[in-house]
């Protein structure tokens, strides 16, 4: 193995094979479906699959594998599968149906997704995603998902950022909810039919690996506290993204990295952990009490104008009293061509610069004002109130409920917030991780979105993975069965169970001074400052030191009250924060090693003269897949970097441009 | 603002429960109701007392995880979920009582948390369209009248929170059930199983110890998603028809 680089990581062997079939890109998925082995229907019942997560990816996979006749065990930490975080997705889901005859095609959806991801995703997987997307719409409509329709009774489409065709299917501002209820109902049908067993309020805390293969999980019953062993022939992680490492994000409170991090520690590589999406239009932080951030749809930027005061002294003035000549419509000034409609990453970064410059607005949080105005005054002078309400009424009401201010009267205040994580467990073409028999689907894997995700394409990926891809690839693995049964008291099972129990005991016995939340907040602050919208070598090095000492303090000074044998929310949070404290360091190492800017990863040292992200294809045209390497104490040591070179055959590499 | 909270504490399903009084101070009106409880919990933790257990996840009013009877009203005084309720709806000096959903079908788990898995079982009994993955026809081969599609959507927005049950003196789950029957019943995709669905789901509803409906309308008044009371009429009509 190569030398230790900067004392921080080692270089391992490159990844050579992603298991994608040979041949033209259009034919690969058909070939894979044909070449993958089949499992005789009468044998499926005897093969069991554990699926952790009931979001779009997990619920759709559970339903489909259940229908096929496998024995599925499904887990989620909420009290019902229907509450998975996918429920909160607003805007819509893409598919290249070309119902509007505006020139859309599978190839164009593929191309847009690769370009949007700033050429950091794997061609073969993205092509398959685009190919499968149309089936998703058919499936969901058949289930009764009430997509928006026109007066002719046919499906309606809207357009979304970053593309020039209308290909987004939607159900008002609640697309995620409607899609998830569809998948949930399909899954519940299988629960009724007896093929899917459902375990709610269960948190997975460890993967069981026997003879190098994933054979089960250790889960905690969050009501009784019991530590349970669940064995199976294959394990699928559909546990969502890890945006909550930043403490404040648009994610649900319980979103966590525990499932994927525990797998990572057991040998699954983590792909591109530093790729994070920061969304420009969220309701800003109003005080130290804030527990989460709320997204305001990007569509508002069509009619709102973004500005900050020219003078710092005006930061706390009533915006209506600031005269026109004292306002800086900075996006219109800096980007006259795109104005308020510049891409997400640019809009986010510029808002940060304005606030760093002391011209942010809204309440002081610490010694800092985090907010810029999104002003509808000129739209209101142009259009009637009714017309504006028709377009944005429900968003305005939501904003008003949260802030107490009416955007029709006072300019809205917005600020960027962490929204999505493109990184995740590294998977091959079959969505299999580097642990045989362990699969990752949905936001939990790293595939498809490269360094930046386009709007409405996560829902597409989750359902593509769960309904269509995984069920076809996992059978290739399951066909090797029947598998040797694992004894419940096998040493690997015992070891996994013991490690979970001893971790819980440790957390409960430290009895220090600080609450779990206070550690989480501090970690989030470090991540946001140094591994957020703009990253520098110096900042990232500092962050790594800060995280290490915070982690050391956590294991010495955290206070978790109560006991292990009952519902204990502090204990649940403590376990999640402990894992975030390890992930945060890996994210910083990944961000530090990638000395280029791409998509959502902006390294200040790598920008064009006018401040755009500057990619370095010569040195960084690869996926960074990290292997965990532990110290003898069990603490994380210097991770090992495996590079998967990205080879573009169907698409020509270009520098992204918005000019 | 300073407030007095009276909160139901109960260590487990079998343990005795009681109302416990906690003062909280320096509450900002910009806080959500649940952030106010976060503040209380940090204070309790600092004093070495176990925090109050309550459910929440999205904190955006869409997942249906949060609950709470606030001063006797499900989700509190506004037409929204508890997580979207903000402290500006209260005044300095207020006393606020906070209790769990109370219904036979929703057994208590701990403090303010109840078990709503009965809703899942009602869905399992028939709250779906039976179509296996891969068996779906081309989406636009089917036309759906816009009014039908809109009503289906309106009733499909139910978040499964259980406020309707908590608000109902009989603890009936008919608004929840009616919403699902209407969602699928309005759509052409839902017709094949329409009769069987209502019979199976209603029978599961009754088996779960939900009460009967007397048309009191408390459910619709408490519903954060404004599911209309007439879904229960639709449910009853469908049931009569299925039984004929
Ligand atoms: C506010 C918001 C709006 C969005 N809007 C859009 C949009 O319009 N279009 C779009 O394409 N994308 C959108 N996204 C992104 C998209 O919603 C998510 O990426 C996607 O829903 C993730 O789905 P998933 O199935 O991978 O995981 P999730 O839906 O996050 O589900 C994770 C599941 O894993 C379970 N779980 C996690 N950890 C454990 C554990 N340790 N043990 C047991 N169970 C566990 C949870 O209980 C849950 O069931 C939006 C995201 C946000 C935050
Ligand atoms: S009908 Fe309304 S109150 Fe009842 S579960 Fe659905 S959203 Fe909640
Ligand atoms: S926490 Fe999701 S609806 Fe309140």
Coordinates of C-alpha atoms in Angstrom, one line a residue, chain B residues 61-145:
Chain B
X61 CA -46.1 19.3 8.7
X62 CA -45.9 16.4 6.3
X63 CA -44.7 13.1 7.9
X64 CA -47.5 12.9 10.5
X65 CA -45.1 11.8 13.2
X66 CA -45.8 14.6 15.7
X67 CA -48.9 14.6 17.8
X68 CA -49.9 16.1 21.2
X69 CA -53.1 17.3 22.8
X70 CA -52.4 20.9 23.6
X71 CA -54.8 22.5 26.0
X72 CA -57.2 19.8 25.1
X73 CA -57.0 20.4 21.3
X74 CA -55.3 18.0 18.9
X75 CA -52.2 19.7 17.4
X76 CA -53.2 22.9 19.5
X77 CA -55.1 26.0 18.6
X78 CA -54.2 26.5 14.9
X79 CA -55.2 24.4 11.9
X80 CA -51.8 22.8 11.4
X81 CA -49.6 20.1 12.9
X82 CA -47.9 20.6 16.3
X83 CA -44.5 20.9 14.6
X84 CA -45.7 23.9 12.6
X85 CA -47.4 25.5 15.5
X86 CA -45.3 28.5 16.7
X87 CA -45.0 30.1 20.1
X88 CA -46.4 33.3 18.8
X89 CA -49.8 31.6 19.2
X90 CA -49.3 31.8 23.0
X91 CA -48.8 34.7 25.4
X92 CA -46.5 35.4 28.3
X93 CA -47.7 33.8 31.5
X94 CA -49.8 31.1 29.8
X95 CA -50.2 27.7 31.4
X96 CA -50.2 25.0 28.7
X97 CA -51.3 21.4 29.3
X98 CA -49.7 18.8 27.0
X99 CA -51.1 15.3 26.8
X100 CA -50.7 12.3 24.4
X101 CA -53.4 11.2 22.0
X102 CA -55.9 9.2 24.0
X103 CA -57.6 6.4 22.2
X104 CA -58.0 2.7 22.9
X105 CA -56.6 1.9 19.4
X106 CA -53.5 4.0 20.2
X107 CA -51.9 2.5 23.3
X108 CA -49.5 4.7 25.2
X109 CA -45.8 3.9 24.8
X110 CA -44.1 6.5 27.0
X111 CA -44.8 10.1 28.1
X112 CA -46.4 11.7 25.0
X113 CA -45.8 8.9 22.6
X114 CA -48.5 6.5 21.4
X115 CA -48.6 3.4 19.1
X116 CA -50.5 4.2 15.9
X117 CA -49.7 0.9 14.1
X118 CA -53.4 0.3 13.9
X119 CA -53.5 2.7 11.0
X120 CA -50.9 0.5 9.1
X121 CA -53.0 -2.6 9.7
X122 CA -56.1 -0.8 8.3
X123 CA -54.1 0.0 5.1
X124 CA -52.8 -3.6 5.0
X125 CA -56.4 -4.8 4.9
X126 CA -57.0 -3.1 1.5
X127 CA -55.7 0.4 1.2
X128 CA -54.0 -0.1 -2.1
X129 CA -54.4 -0.8 -5.8
X130 CA -53.2 -4.3 -6.6
X131 CA -50.6 -3.9 -9.3
X132 CA -47.3 -5.7 -9.3
X133 CA -44.2 -3.8 -10.3
X134 CA -43.8 -4.1 -14.0
X135 CA -47.4 -4.8 -14.7
X136 CA -48.4 -1.2 -15.3
X137 CA -49.7 0.0 -18.7
X138 CA -48.5 3.2 -20.3
X139 CA -49.5 6.1 -18.0
X140 CA -51.2 8.3 -20.5
X141 CA -53.5 5.5 -21.8
X142 CA -55.6 6.5 -18.9
X143 CA -57.5 9.7 -18.7
X144 CA -58.8 11.0 -15.4
X145 CA -61.2 13.9 -15.2

